[in-house]
Coordinates of C-alpha atoms and ligand atoms in Angstrom, one line a residue:
X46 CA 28.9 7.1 -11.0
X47 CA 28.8 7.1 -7.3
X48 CA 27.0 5.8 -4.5
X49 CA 24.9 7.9 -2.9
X50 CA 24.1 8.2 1.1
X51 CA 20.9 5.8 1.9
X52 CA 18.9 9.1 2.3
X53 CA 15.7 6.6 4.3
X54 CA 17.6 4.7 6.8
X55 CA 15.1 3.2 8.8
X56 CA 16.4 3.3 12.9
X57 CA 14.3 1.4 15.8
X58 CA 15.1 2.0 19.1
X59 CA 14.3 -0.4 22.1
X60 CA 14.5 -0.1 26.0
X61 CA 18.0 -0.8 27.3
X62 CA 20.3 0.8 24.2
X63 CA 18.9 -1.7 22.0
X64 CA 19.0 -0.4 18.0
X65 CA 17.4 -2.0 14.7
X66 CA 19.2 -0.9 12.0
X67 CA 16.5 -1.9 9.4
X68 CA 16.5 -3.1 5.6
X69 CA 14.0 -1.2 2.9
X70 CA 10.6 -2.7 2.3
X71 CA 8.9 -2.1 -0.5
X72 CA 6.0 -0.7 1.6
X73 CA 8.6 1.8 2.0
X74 CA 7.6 3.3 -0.7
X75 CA 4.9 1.0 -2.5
X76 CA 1.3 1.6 0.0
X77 CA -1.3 -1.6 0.1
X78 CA 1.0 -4.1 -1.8
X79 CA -1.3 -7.3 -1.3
X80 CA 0.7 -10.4 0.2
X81 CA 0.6 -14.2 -0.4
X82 CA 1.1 -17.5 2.2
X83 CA 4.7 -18.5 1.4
X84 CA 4.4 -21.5 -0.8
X85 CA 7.3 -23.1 1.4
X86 CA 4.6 -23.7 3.8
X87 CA 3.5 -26.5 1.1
X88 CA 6.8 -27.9 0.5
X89 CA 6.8 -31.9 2.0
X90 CA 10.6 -30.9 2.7
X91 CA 9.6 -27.9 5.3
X92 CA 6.5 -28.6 6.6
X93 CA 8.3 -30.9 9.0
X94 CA 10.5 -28.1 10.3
X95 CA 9.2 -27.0 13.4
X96 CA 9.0 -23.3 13.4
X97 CA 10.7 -22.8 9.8
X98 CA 9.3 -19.4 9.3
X99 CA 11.5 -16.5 10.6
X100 CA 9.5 -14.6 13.3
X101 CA 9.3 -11.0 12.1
X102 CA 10.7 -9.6 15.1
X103 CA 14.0 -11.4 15.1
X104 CA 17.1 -9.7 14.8
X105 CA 20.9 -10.3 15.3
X106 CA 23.3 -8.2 17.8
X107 CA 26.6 -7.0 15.7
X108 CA 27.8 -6.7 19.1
X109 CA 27.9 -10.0 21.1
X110 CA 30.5 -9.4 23.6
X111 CA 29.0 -7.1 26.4
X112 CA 29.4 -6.2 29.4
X113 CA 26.9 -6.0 32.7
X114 CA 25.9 -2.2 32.0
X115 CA 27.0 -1.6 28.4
X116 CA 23.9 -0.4 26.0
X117 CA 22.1 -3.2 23.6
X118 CA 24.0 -1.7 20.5
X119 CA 23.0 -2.6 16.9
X120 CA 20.9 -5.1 15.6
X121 CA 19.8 -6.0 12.1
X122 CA 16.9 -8.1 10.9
X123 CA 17.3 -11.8 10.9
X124 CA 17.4 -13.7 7.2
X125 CA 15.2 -16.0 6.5
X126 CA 12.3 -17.2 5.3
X127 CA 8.9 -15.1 6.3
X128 CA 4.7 -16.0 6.7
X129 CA 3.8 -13.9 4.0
X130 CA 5.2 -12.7 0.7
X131 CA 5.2 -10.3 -1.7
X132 CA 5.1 -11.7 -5.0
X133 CA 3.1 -14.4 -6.8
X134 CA 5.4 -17.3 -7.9
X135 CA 4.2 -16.8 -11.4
X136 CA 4.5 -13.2 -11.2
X137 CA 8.1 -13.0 -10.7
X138 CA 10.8 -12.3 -12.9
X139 CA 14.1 -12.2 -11.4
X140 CA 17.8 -11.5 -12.7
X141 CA 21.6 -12.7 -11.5
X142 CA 24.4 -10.1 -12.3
X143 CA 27.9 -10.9 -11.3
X144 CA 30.5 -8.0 -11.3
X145 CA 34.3 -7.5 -10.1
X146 CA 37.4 -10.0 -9.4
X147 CA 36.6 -13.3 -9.4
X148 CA 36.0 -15.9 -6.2
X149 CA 35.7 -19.2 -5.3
X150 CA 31.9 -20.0 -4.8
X151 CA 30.2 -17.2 -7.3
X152 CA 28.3 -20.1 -9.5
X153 CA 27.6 -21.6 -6.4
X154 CA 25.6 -19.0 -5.4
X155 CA 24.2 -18.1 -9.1
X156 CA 23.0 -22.3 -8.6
X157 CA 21.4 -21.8 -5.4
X158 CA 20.0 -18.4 -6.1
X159 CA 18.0 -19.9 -9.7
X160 CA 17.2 -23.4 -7.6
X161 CA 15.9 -21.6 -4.5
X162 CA 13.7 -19.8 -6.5
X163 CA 13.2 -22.6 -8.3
X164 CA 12.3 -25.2 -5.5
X165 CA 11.4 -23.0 -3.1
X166 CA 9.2 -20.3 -4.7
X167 CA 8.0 -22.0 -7.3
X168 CA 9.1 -18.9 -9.6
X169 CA 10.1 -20.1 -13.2
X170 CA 11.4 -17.2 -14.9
X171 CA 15.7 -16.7 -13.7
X172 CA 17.7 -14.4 -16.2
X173 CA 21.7 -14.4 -15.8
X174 CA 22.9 -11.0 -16.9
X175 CA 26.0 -11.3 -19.3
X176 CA 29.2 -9.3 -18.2
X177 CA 28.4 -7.7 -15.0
X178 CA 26.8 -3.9 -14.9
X179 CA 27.2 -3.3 -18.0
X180 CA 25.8 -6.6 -19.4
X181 CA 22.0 -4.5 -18.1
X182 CA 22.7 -2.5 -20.8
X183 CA 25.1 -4.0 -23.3
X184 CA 24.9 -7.6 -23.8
X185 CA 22.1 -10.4 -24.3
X186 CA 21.1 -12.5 -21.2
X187 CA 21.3 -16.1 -20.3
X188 CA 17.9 -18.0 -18.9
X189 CA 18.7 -19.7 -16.0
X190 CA 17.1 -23.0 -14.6
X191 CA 18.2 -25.4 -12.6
X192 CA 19.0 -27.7 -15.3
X193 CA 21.6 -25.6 -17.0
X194 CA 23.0 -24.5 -13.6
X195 CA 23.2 -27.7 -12.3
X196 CA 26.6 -28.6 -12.2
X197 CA 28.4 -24.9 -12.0
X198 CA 29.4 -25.1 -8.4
X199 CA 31.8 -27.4 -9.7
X200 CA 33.6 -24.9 -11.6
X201 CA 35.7 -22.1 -11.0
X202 CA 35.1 -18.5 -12.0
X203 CA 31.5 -17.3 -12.8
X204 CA 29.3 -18.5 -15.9
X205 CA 27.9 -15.3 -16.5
X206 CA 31.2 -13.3 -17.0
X207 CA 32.0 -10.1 -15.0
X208 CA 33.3 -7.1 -15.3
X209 CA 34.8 -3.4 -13.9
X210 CA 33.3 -0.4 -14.9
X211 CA 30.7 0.7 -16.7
X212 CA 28.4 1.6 -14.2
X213 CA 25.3 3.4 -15.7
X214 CA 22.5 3.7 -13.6
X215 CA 20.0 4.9 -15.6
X216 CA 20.7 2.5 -18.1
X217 CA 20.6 -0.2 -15.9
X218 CA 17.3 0.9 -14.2
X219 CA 16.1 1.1 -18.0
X220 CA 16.7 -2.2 -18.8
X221 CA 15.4 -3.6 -15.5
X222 CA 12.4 -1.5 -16.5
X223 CA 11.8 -2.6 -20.1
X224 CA 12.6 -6.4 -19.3
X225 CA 10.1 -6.4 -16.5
X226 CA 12.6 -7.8 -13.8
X227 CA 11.3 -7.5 -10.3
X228 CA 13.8 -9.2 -8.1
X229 CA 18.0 -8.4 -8.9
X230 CA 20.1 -10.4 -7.3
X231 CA 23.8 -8.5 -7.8
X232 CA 26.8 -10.6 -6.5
X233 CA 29.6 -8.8 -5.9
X234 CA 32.4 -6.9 -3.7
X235 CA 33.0 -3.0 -2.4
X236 CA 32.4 -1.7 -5.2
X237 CA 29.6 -4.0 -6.3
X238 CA 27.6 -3.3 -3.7
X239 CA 28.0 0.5 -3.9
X240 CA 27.0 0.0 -7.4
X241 CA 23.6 -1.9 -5.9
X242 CA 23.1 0.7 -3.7
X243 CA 22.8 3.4 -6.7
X244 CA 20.5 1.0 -8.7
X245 CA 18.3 0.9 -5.6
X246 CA 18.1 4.0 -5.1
X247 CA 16.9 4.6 -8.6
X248 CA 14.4 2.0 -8.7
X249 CA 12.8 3.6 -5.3
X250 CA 12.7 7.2 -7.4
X251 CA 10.9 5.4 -9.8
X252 CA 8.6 3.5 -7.2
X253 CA 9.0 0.4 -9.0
X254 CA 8.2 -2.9 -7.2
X255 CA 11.0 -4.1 -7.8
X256 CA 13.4 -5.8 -5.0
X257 CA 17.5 -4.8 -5.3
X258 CA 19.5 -7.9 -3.1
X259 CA 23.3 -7.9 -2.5
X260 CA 25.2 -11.0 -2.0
X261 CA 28.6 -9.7 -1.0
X262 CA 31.7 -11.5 -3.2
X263 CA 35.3 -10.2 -1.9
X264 CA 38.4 -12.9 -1.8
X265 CA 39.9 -9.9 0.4
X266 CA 37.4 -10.2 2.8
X267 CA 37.4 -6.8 3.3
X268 CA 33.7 -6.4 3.2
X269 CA 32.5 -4.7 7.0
X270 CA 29.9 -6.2 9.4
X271 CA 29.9 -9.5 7.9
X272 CA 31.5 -12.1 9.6
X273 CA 33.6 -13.2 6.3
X274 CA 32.8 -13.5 2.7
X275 CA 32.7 -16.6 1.1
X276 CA 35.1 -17.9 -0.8
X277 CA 38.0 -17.0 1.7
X278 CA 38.1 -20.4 2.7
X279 CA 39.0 -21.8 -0.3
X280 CA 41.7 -19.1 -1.2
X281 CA 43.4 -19.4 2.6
X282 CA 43.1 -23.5 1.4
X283 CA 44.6 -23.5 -2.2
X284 CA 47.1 -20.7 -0.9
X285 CA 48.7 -23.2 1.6
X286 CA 50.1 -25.1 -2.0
X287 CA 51.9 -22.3 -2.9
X288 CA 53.5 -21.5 0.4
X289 CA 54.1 -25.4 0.5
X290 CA 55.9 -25.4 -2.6
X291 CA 58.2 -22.3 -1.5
X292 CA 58.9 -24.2 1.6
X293 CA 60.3 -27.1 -0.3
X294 CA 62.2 -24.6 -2.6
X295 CA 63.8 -22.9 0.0
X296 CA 64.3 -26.2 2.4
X297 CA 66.2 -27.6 -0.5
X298 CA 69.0 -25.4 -0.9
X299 CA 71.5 -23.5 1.0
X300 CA 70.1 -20.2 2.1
X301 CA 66.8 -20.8 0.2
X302 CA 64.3 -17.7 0.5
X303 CA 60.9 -18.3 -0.9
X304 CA 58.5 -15.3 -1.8
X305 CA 54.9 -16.2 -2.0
X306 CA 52.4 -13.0 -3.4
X307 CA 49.1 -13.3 -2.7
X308 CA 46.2 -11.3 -3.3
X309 CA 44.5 -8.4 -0.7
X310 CA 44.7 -4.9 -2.3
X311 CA 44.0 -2.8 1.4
X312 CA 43.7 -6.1 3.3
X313 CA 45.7 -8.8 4.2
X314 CA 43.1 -11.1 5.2
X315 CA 44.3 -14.3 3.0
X316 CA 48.1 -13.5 3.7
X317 CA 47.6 -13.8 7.4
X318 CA 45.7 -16.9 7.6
X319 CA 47.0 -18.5 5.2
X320 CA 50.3 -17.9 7.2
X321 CA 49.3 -18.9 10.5
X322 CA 47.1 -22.2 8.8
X323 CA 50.7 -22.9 7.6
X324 CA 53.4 -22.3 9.9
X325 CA 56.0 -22.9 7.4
X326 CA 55.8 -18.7 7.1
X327 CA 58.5 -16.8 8.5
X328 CA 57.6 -13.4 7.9
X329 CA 53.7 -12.4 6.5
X330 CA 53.6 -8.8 5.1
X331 CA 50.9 -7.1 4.7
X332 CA 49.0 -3.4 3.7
X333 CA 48.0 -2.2 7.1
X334 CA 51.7 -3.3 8.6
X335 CA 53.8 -0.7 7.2
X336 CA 57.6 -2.7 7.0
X337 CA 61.1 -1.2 6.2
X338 CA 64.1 -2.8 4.7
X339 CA 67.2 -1.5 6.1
X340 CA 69.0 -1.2 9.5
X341 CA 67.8 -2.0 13.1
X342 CA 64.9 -4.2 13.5
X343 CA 64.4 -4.4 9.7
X344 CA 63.4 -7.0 7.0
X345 CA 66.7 -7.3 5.5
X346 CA 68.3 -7.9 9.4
X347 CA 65.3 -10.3 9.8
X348 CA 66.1 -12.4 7.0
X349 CA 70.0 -12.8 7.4
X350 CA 69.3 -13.8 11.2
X351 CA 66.6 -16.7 9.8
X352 CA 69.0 -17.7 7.5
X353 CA 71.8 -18.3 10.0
X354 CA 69.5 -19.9 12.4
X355 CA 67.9 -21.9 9.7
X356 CA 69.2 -22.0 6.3
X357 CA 66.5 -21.1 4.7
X358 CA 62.8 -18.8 4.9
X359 CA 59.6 -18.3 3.3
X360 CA 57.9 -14.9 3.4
X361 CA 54.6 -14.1 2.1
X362 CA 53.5 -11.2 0.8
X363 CA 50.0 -9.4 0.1
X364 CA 49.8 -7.4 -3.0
X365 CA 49.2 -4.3 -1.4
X366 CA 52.0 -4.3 1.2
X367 CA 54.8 -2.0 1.2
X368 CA 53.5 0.1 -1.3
X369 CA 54.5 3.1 0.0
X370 CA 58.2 1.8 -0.1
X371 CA 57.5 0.6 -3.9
X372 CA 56.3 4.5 -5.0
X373 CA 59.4 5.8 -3.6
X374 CA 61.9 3.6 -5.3
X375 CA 60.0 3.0 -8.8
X376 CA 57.7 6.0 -10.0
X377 CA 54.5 5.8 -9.6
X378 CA 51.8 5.3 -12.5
X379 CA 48.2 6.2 -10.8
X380 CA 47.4 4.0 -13.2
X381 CA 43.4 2.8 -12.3
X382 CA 41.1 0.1 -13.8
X383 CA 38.1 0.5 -15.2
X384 CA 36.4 0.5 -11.7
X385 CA 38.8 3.5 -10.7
X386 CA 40.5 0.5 -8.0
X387 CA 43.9 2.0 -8.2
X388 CA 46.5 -0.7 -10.3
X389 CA 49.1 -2.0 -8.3
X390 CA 52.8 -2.4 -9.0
X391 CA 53.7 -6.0 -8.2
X392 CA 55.4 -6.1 -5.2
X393 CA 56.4 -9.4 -5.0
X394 CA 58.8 -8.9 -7.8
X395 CA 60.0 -6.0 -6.2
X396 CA 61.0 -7.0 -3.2
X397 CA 62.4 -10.1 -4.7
X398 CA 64.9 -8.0 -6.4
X399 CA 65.3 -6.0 -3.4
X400 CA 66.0 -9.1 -1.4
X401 CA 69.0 -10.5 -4.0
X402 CA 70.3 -7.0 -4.6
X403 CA 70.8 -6.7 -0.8
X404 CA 72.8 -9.8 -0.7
X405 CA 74.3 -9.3 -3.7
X406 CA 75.9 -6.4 -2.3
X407 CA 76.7 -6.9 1.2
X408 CA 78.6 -10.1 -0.1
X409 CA 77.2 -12.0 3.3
X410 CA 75.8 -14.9 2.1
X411 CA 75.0 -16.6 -1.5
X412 CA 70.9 -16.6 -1.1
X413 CA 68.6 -18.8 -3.5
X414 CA 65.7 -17.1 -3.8
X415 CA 62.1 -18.6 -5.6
X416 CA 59.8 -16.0 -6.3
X417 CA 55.4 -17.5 -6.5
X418 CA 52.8 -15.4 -7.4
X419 CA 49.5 -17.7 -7.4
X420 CA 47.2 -15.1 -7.1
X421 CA 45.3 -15.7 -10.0
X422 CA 45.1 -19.4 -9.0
X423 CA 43.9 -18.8 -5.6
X424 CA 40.7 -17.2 -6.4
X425 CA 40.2 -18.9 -10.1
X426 CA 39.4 -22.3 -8.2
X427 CA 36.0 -23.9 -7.4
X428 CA 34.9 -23.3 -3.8
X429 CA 35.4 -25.7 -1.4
X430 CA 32.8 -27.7 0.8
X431 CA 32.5 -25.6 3.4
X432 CA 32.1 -22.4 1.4
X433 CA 29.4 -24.1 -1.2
X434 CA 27.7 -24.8 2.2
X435 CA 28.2 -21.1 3.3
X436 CA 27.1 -20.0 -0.6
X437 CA 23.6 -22.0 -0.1
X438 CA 22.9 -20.4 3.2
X439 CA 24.1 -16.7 1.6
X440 CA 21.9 -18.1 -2.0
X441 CA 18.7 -19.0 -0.2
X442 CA 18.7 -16.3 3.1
X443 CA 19.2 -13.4 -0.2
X444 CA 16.0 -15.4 -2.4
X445 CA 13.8 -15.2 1.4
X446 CA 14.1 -11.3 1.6
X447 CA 13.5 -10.6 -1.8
X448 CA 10.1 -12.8 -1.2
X449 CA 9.8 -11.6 1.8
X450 CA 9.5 -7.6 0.2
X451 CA 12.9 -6.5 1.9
X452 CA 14.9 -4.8 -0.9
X453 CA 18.1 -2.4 -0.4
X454 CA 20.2 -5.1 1.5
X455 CA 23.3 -6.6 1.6
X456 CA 22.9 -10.3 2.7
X457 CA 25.3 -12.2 5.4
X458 CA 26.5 -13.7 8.3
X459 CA 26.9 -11.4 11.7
X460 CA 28.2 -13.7 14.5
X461 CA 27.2 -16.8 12.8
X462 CA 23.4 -15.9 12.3
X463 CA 22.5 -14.5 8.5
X464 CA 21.2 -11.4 8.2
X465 CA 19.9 -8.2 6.1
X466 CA 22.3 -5.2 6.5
X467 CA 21.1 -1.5 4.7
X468 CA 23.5 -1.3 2.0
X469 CA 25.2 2.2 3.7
X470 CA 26.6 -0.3 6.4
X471 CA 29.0 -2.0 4.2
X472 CA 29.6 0.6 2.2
X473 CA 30.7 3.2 4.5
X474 CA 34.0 1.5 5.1
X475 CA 36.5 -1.6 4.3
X476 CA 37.4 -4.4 6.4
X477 CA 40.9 -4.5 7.7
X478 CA 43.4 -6.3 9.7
X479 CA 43.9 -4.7 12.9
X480 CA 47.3 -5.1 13.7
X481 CA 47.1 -4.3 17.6
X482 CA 44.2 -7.3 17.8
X483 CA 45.3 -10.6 19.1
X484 CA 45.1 -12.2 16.0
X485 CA 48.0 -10.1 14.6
X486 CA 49.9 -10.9 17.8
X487 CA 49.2 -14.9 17.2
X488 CA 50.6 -14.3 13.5
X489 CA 53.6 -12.9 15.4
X490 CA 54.2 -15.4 17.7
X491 CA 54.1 -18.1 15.0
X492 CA 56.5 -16.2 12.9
X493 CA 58.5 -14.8 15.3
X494 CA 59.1 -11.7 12.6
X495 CA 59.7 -8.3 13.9
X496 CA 56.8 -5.9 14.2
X497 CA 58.1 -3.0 12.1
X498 CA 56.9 -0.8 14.7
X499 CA 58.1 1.6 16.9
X500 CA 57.0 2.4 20.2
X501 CA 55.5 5.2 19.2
X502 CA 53.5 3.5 16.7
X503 CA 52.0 0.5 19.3
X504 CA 51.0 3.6 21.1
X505 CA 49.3 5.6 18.9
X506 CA 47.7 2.1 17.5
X507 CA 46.6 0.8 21.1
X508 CA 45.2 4.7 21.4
X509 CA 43.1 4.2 18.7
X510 CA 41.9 0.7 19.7
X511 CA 41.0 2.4 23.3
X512 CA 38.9 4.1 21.4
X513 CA 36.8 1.4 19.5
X514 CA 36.7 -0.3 22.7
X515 CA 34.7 2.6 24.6
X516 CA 32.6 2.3 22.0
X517 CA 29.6 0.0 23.1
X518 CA 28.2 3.8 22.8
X519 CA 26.2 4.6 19.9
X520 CA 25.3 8.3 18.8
X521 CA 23.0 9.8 16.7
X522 CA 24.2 12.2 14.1
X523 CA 22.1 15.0 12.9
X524 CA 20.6 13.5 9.9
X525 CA 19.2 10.8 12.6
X526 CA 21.5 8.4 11.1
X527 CA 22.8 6.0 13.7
X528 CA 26.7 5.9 14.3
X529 CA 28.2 3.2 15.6
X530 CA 31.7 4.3 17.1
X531 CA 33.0 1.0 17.4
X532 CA 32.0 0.5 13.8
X533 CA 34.8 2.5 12.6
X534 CA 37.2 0.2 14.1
X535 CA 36.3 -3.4 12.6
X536 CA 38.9 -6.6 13.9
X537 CA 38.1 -10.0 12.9
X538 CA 39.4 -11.9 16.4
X539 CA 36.0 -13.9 15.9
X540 CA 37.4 -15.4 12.5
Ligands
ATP880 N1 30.9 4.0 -6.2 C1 30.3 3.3 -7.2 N2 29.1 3.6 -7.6 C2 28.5 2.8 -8.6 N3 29.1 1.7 -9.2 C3 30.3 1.4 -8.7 C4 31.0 2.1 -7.7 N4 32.2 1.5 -7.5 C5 32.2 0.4 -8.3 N5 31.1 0.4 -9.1 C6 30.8 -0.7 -10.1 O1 30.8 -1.9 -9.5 C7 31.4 -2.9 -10.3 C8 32.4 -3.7 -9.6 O2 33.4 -2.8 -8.9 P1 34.9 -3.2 -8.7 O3 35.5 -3.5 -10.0 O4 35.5 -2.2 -7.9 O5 34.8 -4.6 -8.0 P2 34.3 -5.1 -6.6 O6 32.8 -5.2 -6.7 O7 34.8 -4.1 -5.6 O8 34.9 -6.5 -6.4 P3 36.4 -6.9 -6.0 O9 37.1 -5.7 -5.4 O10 36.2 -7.9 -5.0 O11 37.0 -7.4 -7.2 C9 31.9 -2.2 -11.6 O12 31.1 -2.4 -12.6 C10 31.9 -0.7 -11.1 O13 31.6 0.2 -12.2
F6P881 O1 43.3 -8.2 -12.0 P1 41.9 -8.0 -11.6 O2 40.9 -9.0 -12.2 O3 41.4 -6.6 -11.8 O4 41.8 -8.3 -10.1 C1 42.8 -8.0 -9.1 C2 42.2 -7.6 -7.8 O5 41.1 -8.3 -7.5 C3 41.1 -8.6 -6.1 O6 41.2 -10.0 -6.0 C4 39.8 -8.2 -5.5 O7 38.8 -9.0 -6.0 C5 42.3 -7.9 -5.5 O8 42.9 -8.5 -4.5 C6 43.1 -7.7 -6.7 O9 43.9 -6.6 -6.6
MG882 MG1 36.7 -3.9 -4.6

């Protein structure tokens, strides 16, 4: 197991700094494939669309804020739907895997991916793969048509099961092989798409025509380049219930605390907005904050000042905060799932017990203290409207490219326009909360809560920023691969 570097990264340059970072094609590899006029041009609901077809030399800037003499920067190809095509309707045979954690909006997109093809393409022949990677190899499949997906978007959780682990790429390339599939559509997060990468990678070796899409699935959000993965809606929605109910908890009694867990392994995406959608949270903790308990300008001092000021407090938590803190007072297990994601201790209880014990023995104050952990419930829901709207554009931009011959790609939204990104671009790093970007310092000034840092810290932090923000300069390393300095150092102000 193990993703391998994109060994064929295809790089165009343009006058004035401006860089393509482009998708595979199967005339990558595959000379002469014939193509076809895209049977969309036929469709009554299209035809009226003036200009419907994506021009081919349409891309989308990762960078959109620029200044008067800084270069172009990056580009990628624009999503969408394309003149010609690669495959006959009749001729294709395309599969759906879904692998990791769950998220709201996965069987929306297995819906619109089989009814796209369906509607769209005209292609008749959808397989769901049962049980994520290992399903290739291990399992039976489902057919899929619009009839039996009709009414999954509905539901929560994906109808075609998923799974960690069990990664085998030659078995999976065998199967994909034997079974004649020419289009896979893999939905799935960071280690989903590496996983895609791999299979790619292994269908090029074997010069099969065969077309490799990613739709990227992460309730963390913590998937680079793309604006924001979908789903994260819905979780930030159905998290404000939980923070709700600690709020009325804690309102309710005398020194009431509320804890409120919520999921983010390495980022705290859903913990900070769905503190600031709140503003019932007074402190938000999260994984790239490090926090302390005791003394000066710590969470303990925080929480007895809230208390006396207001009688009672709500904090919430993201799974992977503090963890450093947690290894040093319980030991450690290194205990990984089946994926190798390293298995969390459950810091919410933790510093629940922390919280009472501190009390407890200080004698201060009596504290009541509620202690929620919805994270389950937060990404077992349906998706709501705006994300099933977000899944259909995701859905139908992944079905153009595979048409459309583009293969190798991770599909999404850069500053608002959809797009195909190589897979080695959202692979190469995770998506995290910058905590010296403004939208940390508006989660501050709603809560109010102490930074946790020193001064040395917000220097060394705003140093680092400095550095992104030079960055509108893009090198070329030796292998020709285009770096993108500022890529290094991803903030989501635009969310
Ligand atoms: N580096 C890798 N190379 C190949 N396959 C991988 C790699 N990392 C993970 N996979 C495979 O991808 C699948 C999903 O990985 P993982 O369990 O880490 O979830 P994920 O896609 O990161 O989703 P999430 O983190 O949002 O739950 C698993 O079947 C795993 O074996
Ligand atoms: O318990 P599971 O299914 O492995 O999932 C837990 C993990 O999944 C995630 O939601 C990512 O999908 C993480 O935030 C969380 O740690
Ligand atoms: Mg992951």
């Amino acid at each position: 197991m193990g993703a391998s570097a994109n060994s064929n990264t295809k790089i165009v340059t343009g006058s004035a700094g401006y860089v393509l970072e482009d998708v595979p094609h199967l005339t990558d590899y595959i000379p002469d494939l014939p193509t076809y006029p895209n049977p969309l041009q036929d469709n009554p609901a299209y035809s009226v669309v003036k200009q419907y077809f994506v021009n081919v030399d349409d891309t989308v800037a990762q960078k959109i804020v620029v200044h008067k003499s800084s270069p172009r920067g990056i580009h990628f190809r624009r999503a969408g739907p394309r003149q010609r095509v690669y495959f006959e309707s009749d001729d294709v045979h395309a599969c759906i895997v879904t692998c990791g954690g769950l998220c709201p909006g996965v069987n929306t997109v297995i819906r619109e991916i089989v009814c796209g093809l369906y509607h769209m393409y005209g292609v008749k022949k959808v397989l769901g793969i049962d049980g994520g990677y290992k399903g290739f190899y291990a399992r039976n499949t489902v057919t899929l048509t619009p009839k039996t997906v009709n009414d999954i978007h509905k539901r929560g959780g994906t109808i075609l099961g998923t799974s960690r682990g069990g990664h085998d790429t030659s078995k999976i390339a065998d199967s994909i092989q034997d079974r004649g599939i020419n289009q896979v559509y893999i939905i799935g997060g960071d280690g989903t798409q590496k996983g895609a990468s791999v299979i790619f990678e292994e269908i090029r070796r074997r010069g099969l025509k065969v077309v490799v899409a990613g739709i990227p699935k992460t309730i963390d959000n913590d998937i680079p380049v793309i604006d924001k993965s979908f789903g994260f809606d819905s979780a930030v929605e159905e998290a404000q219930r939980a923070i709700n109910a600690a709020h009325v908890e804690a309102g309710s009694i005398e020194n009431g605390i509320g804890v409120v867990k919520l999921m983010g392994r390495y980022s705290g995406f859903i913990a900070m907005h769905a503190t600031l959608a709140s503003r019932d949270v007074d402190c938000c903790l999260i994984p790239e904050s490090p926090f302390y308990l005791e003394g000066e300008g710590g969470l303990f001092e925080f929480i007895e000042k809230r208390l006396r000021e207001n009688g009672h407090m709500v904090i919430v938590i993201a799974e992977g905060a503090g963890q450093e803190l947690l290894s040093e007072s319980i030991q450690s297990t290194d205990k990984e799932d089946a994926s190798g994601n390293k298995l969390l201790q459950d810091v919410g209880l933790w510093i629940s017990q922390k919280i009472k014990d501190y009390f407890a023995k200080q004698n201060k104050m009596a504290i009541n203290l509620k202690y929620i952990d919805p994270t389950y419930m937060i990404r077992a829901i349906p998706s709501n409207a705006s994300d099933n709207v977000y899944c259909t554009l995701l859905a139908q931009s992944a079905v153009h490219g595979a048409m459309a011959g583009y293969t190798g790609f991770t599909v999404g939204p850069v500053n608002g326009r959809h797009s195909y990104i190589p897979f080695y671009r959202v692979n190469e790093k995770r998506n995290k909360v910058v905590i010296t970007d403004r939208m940390w310092a508006r989660l501050l000034s709603s809560t109010n809560q102490p930074s946790f840092l020193s001064a040395k810290d917000i220097l060394e932090d705003k140093k680092d920023e400095e550095n992104c923000t030079e960055l509108l300069a893009n090198d070329h390393s030796s292998d020709g691969r285009l770096i993108n300095k500022e890529s290094n150092c991803i903030s989501h102000t635009a969310l």
